Amino acid sequence: MTSPADPATSATPQPLTPAIRGALTRYRVIAYVVGVMLLLLLFLAMPLKYLADDPSVMNIIGPMHGFLYVVYLLATFDLSRRVRWSFTRLVLTALAGTIPFLSFYAERKATHDLTHS
């Protein structure tokens, strides 16, 4: 159940407390890391595996991306809980780590929404 004054949709941003600022910083860092790892996975590891028949890079980057994506989910959930995002925004932001380049956009959008009036 959401309240009528849902901060995810309200025009006035919440003040950035140290806890929110810390959660946002953690989210921003892991969003960039996951975005870069996904690009490496798709544009380096997978072509090497399927075109050059060399799975060694995929065997390293694949599990790393999987682990880091779980960290991304935790950071997204932590930030969402602190700023009281709607469930829909939480899910969309979490899914942004699975689509190339989208985690960069989601990070910029979250940062802008939380730091600008």
mmCIF file of C-alpha atoms in Angstrom:
data_model
loop_
_atom_site.group_PDB
_atom_site.id
_atom_site.type_symbol
_atom_site.label_atom_id
_atom_site.label_comp_id
_atom_site.label_asym_id
_atom_site.label_seq_id
_atom_site.Cartn_x
_atom_site.Cartn_y
_atom_site.Cartn_z
ATOM 1 C CA MET A 1 0.000 0.000 0.000
ATOM 2 C CA THR A 2 1.397 3.417 -0.922
ATOM 3 C CA SER A 3 0.612 6.752 0.620
ATOM 4 C CA PRO A 4 -0.776 9.648 -1.431
ATOM 5 C CA ALA A 5 2.484 11.571 -0.958
ATOM 6 C CA ASP A 6 4.750 8.945 -2.496
ATOM 7 C CA PRO A 7 8.292 10.434 -2.601
ATOM 8 C CA ALA A 8 8.978 8.603 -5.863
ATOM 9 C CA THR A 9 6.366 10.734 -7.599
ATOM 10 C CA SER A 10 6.255 13.910 -5.504
ATOM 11 C CA ALA A 11 7.766 17.117 -6.843
ATOM 12 C CA THR A 12 9.734 17.978 -3.705
ATOM 13 C CA PRO A 13 12.788 15.817 -3.093
ATOM 14 C CA GLN A 14 13.656 14.516 0.342
ATOM 15 C CA PRO A 15 16.588 16.087 2.156
ATOM 16 C CA LEU A 16 19.689 13.961 1.699
ATOM 17 C CA THR A 17 20.501 12.587 5.109
ATOM 18 C CA PRO A 18 23.909 10.947 5.612
ATOM 19 C CA ALA A 19 22.235 7.524 5.380
ATOM 20 C CA ILE A 20 20.566 8.367 2.062
ATOM 21 C CA ARG A 21 23.741 9.970 0.720
ATOM 22 C CA GLY A 22 25.725 6.836 1.625
ATOM 23 C CA ALA A 23 23.149 4.539 0.022
ATOM 24 C CA LEU A 24 23.129 6.700 -3.108
ATOM 25 C CA THR A 25 26.929 6.635 -3.330
ATOM 26 C CA ARG A 26 26.998 2.845 -2.965
ATOM 27 C CA TYR A 27 24.286 2.506 -5.603
ATOM 28 C CA ARG A 28 26.094 4.844 -8.024
ATOM 29 C CA VAL A 29 29.378 2.953 -7.747
ATOM 30 C CA ILE A 30 27.859 -0.486 -8.203
ATOM 31 C CA ALA A 31 25.619 0.733 -11.072
ATOM 32 C CA TYR A 32 28.715 1.818 -12.993
ATOM 33 C CA VAL A 33 30.599 -1.375 -12.169
ATOM 34 C CA VAL A 34 27.689 -3.612 -13.204
ATOM 35 C CA GLY A 35 27.166 -1.581 -16.377
ATOM 36 C CA VAL A 36 30.806 -1.929 -17.393
ATOM 37 C CA MET A 37 30.867 -5.637 -16.524
ATOM 38 C CA LEU A 38 27.741 -6.252 -18.614
ATOM 39 C CA LEU A 39 29.317 -4.481 -21.578
ATOM 40 C CA LEU A 40 32.496 -6.547 -21.178
ATOM 41 C CA LEU A 41 30.395 -9.688 -20.968
ATOM 42 C CA LEU A 42 28.382 -8.906 -24.091
ATOM 43 C CA PHE A 43 31.021 -7.307 -26.298
ATOM 44 C CA LEU A 44 34.178 -9.147 -25.239
ATOM 45 C CA ALA A 45 33.519 -12.410 -23.437
ATOM 46 C CA MET A 46 30.602 -13.693 -25.505
ATOM 47 C CA PRO A 47 32.194 -12.983 -28.911
ATOM 48 C CA LEU A 48 35.397 -14.663 -27.751
ATOM 49 C CA LYS A 49 33.446 -17.678 -26.576
ATOM 50 C CA TYR A 50 31.206 -18.104 -29.594
ATOM 51 C CA LEU A 51 33.295 -16.684 -32.447
ATOM 52 C CA ALA A 52 36.834 -17.554 -31.340
ATOM 53 C CA ASP A 53 35.923 -20.703 -29.417
ATOM 54 C CA ASP A 54 37.726 -19.384 -26.328
ATOM 55 C CA PRO A 55 35.548 -19.619 -23.203
ATOM 56 C CA SER A 56 38.296 -18.542 -20.768
ATOM 57 C CA VAL A 57 37.247 -14.874 -20.592
ATOM 58 C CA MET A 58 33.580 -15.854 -20.254
ATOM 59 C CA ASN A 59 34.483 -18.177 -17.385
ATOM 60 C CA ILE A 60 35.911 -15.189 -15.491
ATOM 61 C CA ILE A 61 33.615 -12.303 -16.442
ATOM 62 C CA GLY A 62 30.347 -14.288 -16.336
ATOM 63 C CA PRO A 63 30.501 -15.260 -12.651
ATOM 64 C CA MET A 64 31.929 -11.840 -11.710
ATOM 65 C CA HIS A 65 29.000 -10.099 -13.379
ATOM 66 C CA GLY A 66 26.562 -12.474 -11.674
ATOM 67 C CA PHE A 67 28.014 -11.768 -8.234
ATOM 68 C CA LEU A 68 28.186 -8.017 -8.837
ATOM 69 C CA TYR A 69 24.595 -7.986 -10.093
ATOM 70 C CA VAL A 70 23.496 -9.440 -6.739
ATOM 71 C CA VAL A 71 25.424 -6.629 -5.006
ATOM 72 C CA TYR A 72 23.657 -4.174 -7.366
ATOM 73 C CA LEU A 73 20.277 -5.612 -6.345
ATOM 74 C CA LEU A 74 21.137 -5.192 -2.667
ATOM 75 C CA ALA A 75 22.301 -1.604 -3.184
ATOM 76 C CA THR A 76 19.163 -0.830 -5.210
ATOM 77 C CA PHE A 77 16.936 -2.302 -2.521
ATOM 78 C CA ASP A 78 18.791 -0.383 0.217
ATOM 79 C CA LEU A 79 18.438 2.933 -1.623
ATOM 80 C CA SER A 80 14.814 2.214 -2.480
ATOM 81 C CA ARG A 81 13.986 1.452 1.138
ATOM 82 C CA ARG A 82 15.665 4.613 2.401
ATOM 83 C CA VAL A 83 14.004 6.986 -0.081
ATOM 84 C CA ARG A 84 10.696 5.058 -0.171
ATOM 85 C CA TRP A 85 10.502 4.400 -3.897
ATOM 86 C CA SER A 86 7.425 2.654 -5.207
ATOM 87 C CA PHE A 87 7.680 -1.077 -5.872
ATOM 88 C CA THR A 88 7.473 -0.390 -9.616
ATOM 89 C CA ARG A 89 10.443 1.983 -9.508
ATOM 90 C CA LEU A 90 12.425 -0.521 -7.442
ATOM 91 C CA VAL A 91 11.787 -3.304 -9.979
ATOM 92 C CA LEU A 92 12.564 -1.111 -12.993
ATOM 93 C CA THR A 93 15.787 0.128 -11.413
ATOM 94 C CA ALA A 94 16.787 -3.418 -10.492
ATOM 95 C CA LEU A 95 16.143 -4.619 -14.053
ATOM 96 C CA ALA A 96 18.291 -1.781 -15.412
ATOM 97 C CA GLY A 97 21.352 -3.855 -14.521
ATOM 98 C CA THR A 98 20.375 -6.485 -17.094
ATOM 99 C CA ILE A 99 20.108 -4.269 -20.185
ATOM 100 C CA PRO A 100 23.271 -2.807 -21.745
ATOM 101 C CA PHE A 101 23.773 0.903 -21.008
ATOM 102 C CA LEU A 102 20.528 1.152 -18.989
ATOM 103 C CA SER A 103 22.244 0.998 -15.597
ATOM 104 C CA PHE A 104 24.094 4.215 -16.500
ATOM 105 C CA TYR A 105 20.808 5.947 -17.317
ATOM 106 C CA ALA A 106 19.085 4.618 -14.182
ATOM 107 C CA GLU A 107 21.975 5.836 -12.031
ATOM 108 C CA ARG A 108 21.839 9.343 -13.537
ATOM 109 C CA LYS A 109 18.056 9.476 -13.168
ATOM 110 C CA ALA A 110 18.160 8.367 -9.523
ATOM 111 C CA THR A 111 20.949 10.817 -8.725
ATOM 112 C CA HIS A 112 19.138 13.677 -10.439
ATOM 113 C CA ASP A 113 15.819 12.873 -8.756
ATOM 114 C CA LEU A 114 17.408 12.755 -5.309
ATOM 115 C CA THR A 115 19.764 15.729 -5.559
ATOM 116 C CA HIS A 116 17.907 18.300 -7.654
ATOM 117 C CA SER A 117 14.728 20.143 -6.895
#
